[in-house]
Amino acid sequence: MAVHKLILDDVFDEVSHTLIAIHCSIDDYRLAYLLNKHLGISLARKQADIDVNVDQSAYSIFEWKDEKQLTTWNLVSNTCKTEVHQPNTGKSLFDLQEKITRISHLIPEHRAVNYFLKIDNEFSTNKEKYILQSILSIPKVATAFSVDINKLKSKENLIF
């Protein structure tokens, strides 16, 4: 019997991506508004969040498809806070269930990053620097920097 072998190429090898990490303390909808204002884009909240089945977490996502340049811009949250009820130990009659806030990350290698801006088109170095400087000019943004997607261990979480 003949053996057939399928080779699956990585999705990120086919399409070029630019990934920018953003540190800030504002809500996702405010950041999307400020990015729209400073970059001249039109990010809008998608109806469905990104669900990760491993730890039952959901991450907010904003998207804009630029038809002129054939690019897709995605702003995605890196943190998800969920409340989990700790099971009752049964040691006492008056034990109450405790609520524990569990924080999970879409990209665990960058725990300090609040948001990622993924652009599905590789820009020239000058265009990427312009985007970074525009993001850094937003008063509520602490810092922003480019991330090499190929060096991430959990880059499959960025496929959406």
Short mmCIF file of C-alpha atoms in Angstrom, two decimals:
data_model
loop_
_atom_site.label_atom_id
_atom_site.label_comp_id
_atom_site.label_asym_id
_atom_site.label_seq_id
_atom_site.Cartn_x
_atom_site.Cartn_y
_atom_site.Cartn_z
CA MET A 1 0.00 0.00 0.00
CA ALA A 2 1.30 3.43 -0.93
CA VAL A 3 1.89 5.98 1.79
CA HIS A 4 0.76 9.53 1.06
CA LYS A 5 2.37 12.33 2.97
CA LEU A 6 0.76 15.77 3.28
CA ILE A 7 2.93 18.78 3.97
CA LEU A 8 1.11 21.69 5.50
CA ASP A 9 2.83 25.02 5.12
CA ASP A 10 2.62 27.56 7.86
CA VAL A 11 -0.05 30.22 7.23
CA PHE A 12 2.35 33.02 8.14
CA ASP A 13 4.76 31.99 5.38
CA GLU A 14 2.19 32.75 2.68
CA VAL A 15 1.14 36.23 3.79
CA SER A 16 3.43 38.88 5.20
CA HIS A 17 2.43 40.37 8.53
CA THR A 18 3.45 43.32 10.62
CA LEU A 19 2.87 42.92 14.35
CA ILE A 20 3.04 45.87 16.75
CA ALA A 21 2.81 45.45 20.52
CA ILE A 22 1.11 48.27 22.44
CA HIS A 23 1.43 49.03 26.16
CA CYS A 24 -1.36 51.24 27.52
CA SER A 25 -3.91 51.32 30.32
CA ILE A 26 -7.00 52.41 28.37
CA ASP A 27 -9.96 50.29 27.27
CA ASP A 28 -9.94 48.56 23.90
CA TYR A 29 -12.68 50.71 22.35
CA ARG A 30 -10.85 53.92 23.33
CA LEU A 31 -7.60 52.66 21.86
CA ALA A 32 -9.40 51.68 18.64
CA TYR A 33 -10.87 55.19 18.43
CA LEU A 34 -7.48 56.82 19.01
CA LEU A 35 -5.78 54.57 16.45
CA ASN A 36 -8.51 55.43 13.93
CA LYS A 37 -7.94 59.12 14.60
CA HIS A 38 -4.12 59.08 14.49
CA LEU A 39 -3.61 56.55 11.67
CA GLY A 40 -6.57 57.43 9.46
CA ILE A 41 -8.06 53.94 9.61
CA SER A 42 -11.53 52.64 10.53
CA LEU A 43 -11.22 49.84 13.07
CA ALA A 44 -14.60 48.44 14.15
CA ARG A 45 -15.43 45.83 16.79
CA LYS A 46 -16.15 42.38 15.41
CA GLN A 47 -19.26 40.69 16.75
CA ALA A 48 -17.44 37.53 17.81
CA ASP A 49 -14.42 37.57 20.08
CA ILE A 50 -11.43 35.28 19.63
CA ASP A 51 -12.12 32.16 21.69
CA VAL A 52 -9.25 30.05 22.94
CA ASN A 53 -10.53 26.64 24.00
CA VAL A 54 -7.47 25.76 26.06
CA ASP A 55 -8.35 27.98 29.02
CA GLN A 56 -11.89 29.14 28.08
CA SER A 57 -10.86 32.73 27.44
CA ALA A 58 -12.10 35.28 24.91
CA TYR A 59 -10.19 38.25 23.53
CA SER A 60 -11.76 41.34 21.98
CA ILE A 61 -10.90 42.09 18.37
CA PHE A 62 -11.34 45.11 16.11
CA GLU A 63 -10.90 44.87 12.36
CA TRP A 64 -10.63 47.08 9.27
CA LYS A 65 -10.21 45.88 5.71
CA ASP A 66 -8.49 48.40 3.48
CA GLU A 67 -9.82 47.66 0.00
CA LYS A 68 -7.43 50.10 -1.72
CA GLN A 69 -4.20 48.57 -0.41
CA LEU A 70 -5.64 45.06 0.10
CA THR A 71 -4.63 44.94 3.76
CA THR A 72 -6.44 43.88 6.90
CA TRP A 73 -5.79 45.63 10.20
CA ASN A 74 -6.62 43.83 13.47
CA LEU A 75 -6.41 45.22 16.99
CA VAL A 76 -6.62 42.39 19.49
CA SER A 77 -6.47 42.37 23.27
CA ASN A 78 -3.70 40.31 24.84
CA THR A 79 -5.31 39.84 28.25
CA CYS A 80 -8.54 38.19 29.34
CA LYS A 81 -9.85 38.35 32.90
CA THR A 82 -12.34 35.69 33.94
CA GLU A 83 -13.91 34.98 37.31
CA VAL A 84 -13.72 31.38 38.43
CA HIS A 85 -15.54 29.98 41.45
CA GLN A 86 -13.22 28.03 43.71
CA PRO A 87 -14.84 24.77 44.79
CA ASN A 88 -16.07 24.50 48.36
CA THR A 89 -13.61 22.59 50.56
CA GLY A 90 -16.29 21.28 52.88
CA LYS A 91 -14.26 21.93 56.04
CA SER A 92 -16.86 24.19 57.55
CA LEU A 93 -20.59 24.59 57.36
CA PHE A 94 -20.22 28.28 56.57
CA ASP A 95 -17.65 28.07 53.80
CA LEU A 96 -18.55 30.29 50.89
CA GLN A 97 -17.39 29.89 47.34
CA GLU A 98 -14.60 32.29 46.55
CA LYS A 99 -14.38 34.11 43.26
CA ILE A 100 -10.90 34.06 41.82
CA THR A 101 -9.94 36.33 38.93
CA ARG A 102 -7.88 34.41 36.43
CA ILE A 103 -5.81 36.38 33.91
CA SER A 104 -4.81 34.67 30.69
CA HIS A 105 -2.81 35.95 27.72
CA LEU A 106 -3.24 35.41 24.00
CA ILE A 107 0.54 35.61 23.52
CA PRO A 108 2.08 34.38 26.80
CA GLU A 109 5.61 35.39 25.73
CA HIS A 110 4.58 39.04 25.99
CA ARG A 111 2.59 39.21 29.23
CA ALA A 112 3.20 42.93 29.72
CA VAL A 113 1.68 43.82 26.34
CA ASN A 114 -1.94 44.98 26.51
CA TYR A 115 -2.80 44.96 22.79
CA PHE A 116 -1.43 43.78 19.48
CA LEU A 117 -1.96 45.50 16.14
CA LYS A 118 -1.62 42.93 13.35
CA ILE A 119 -1.46 44.20 9.78
CA ASP A 120 -1.72 41.57 7.01
CA ASN A 121 0.72 43.26 4.69
CA GLU A 122 4.41 43.80 5.20
CA PHE A 123 5.25 47.48 4.95
CA SER A 124 8.52 49.10 4.11
CA THR A 125 10.69 50.11 7.03
CA ASN A 126 9.73 53.76 6.61
CA LYS A 127 5.98 53.01 6.65
CA GLU A 128 6.36 50.80 9.75
CA LYS A 129 8.33 53.55 11.52
CA TYR A 130 5.61 56.06 10.61
CA ILE A 131 2.93 53.76 12.07
CA LEU A 132 4.98 53.27 15.26
CA GLN A 133 5.59 57.00 15.67
CA SER A 134 1.89 57.71 15.12
CA ILE A 135 0.98 55.19 17.82
CA LEU A 136 3.59 56.62 20.20
CA SER A 137 2.14 60.10 19.67
CA ILE A 138 -1.09 58.98 21.35
CA PRO A 139 -0.96 60.44 24.90
CA LYS A 140 -2.31 57.34 26.69
CA VAL A 141 0.11 54.89 25.04
CA ALA A 142 3.13 54.12 27.22
CA THR A 143 5.15 52.38 24.52
CA ALA A 144 4.83 50.44 21.28
CA PHE A 145 7.30 48.27 19.39
CA SER A 146 7.50 45.81 16.51
CA VAL A 147 7.44 42.09 17.20
CA ASP A 148 8.89 39.41 14.91
CA ILE A 149 6.07 36.90 14.40
CA ASN A 150 8.46 34.14 13.36
CA LYS A 151 10.14 34.18 16.80
CA LEU A 152 6.85 33.69 18.72
CA LYS A 153 6.10 30.27 20.17
CA SER A 154 2.34 30.87 20.17
CA LYS A 155 2.00 32.48 16.75
CA GLU A 156 -0.88 30.14 15.89
CA ASN A 157 -3.03 32.21 18.29
CA LEU A 158 -2.71 35.10 15.83
CA ILE A 159 -4.52 33.22 13.05
CA PHE A 160 -8.00 34.71 12.89
#
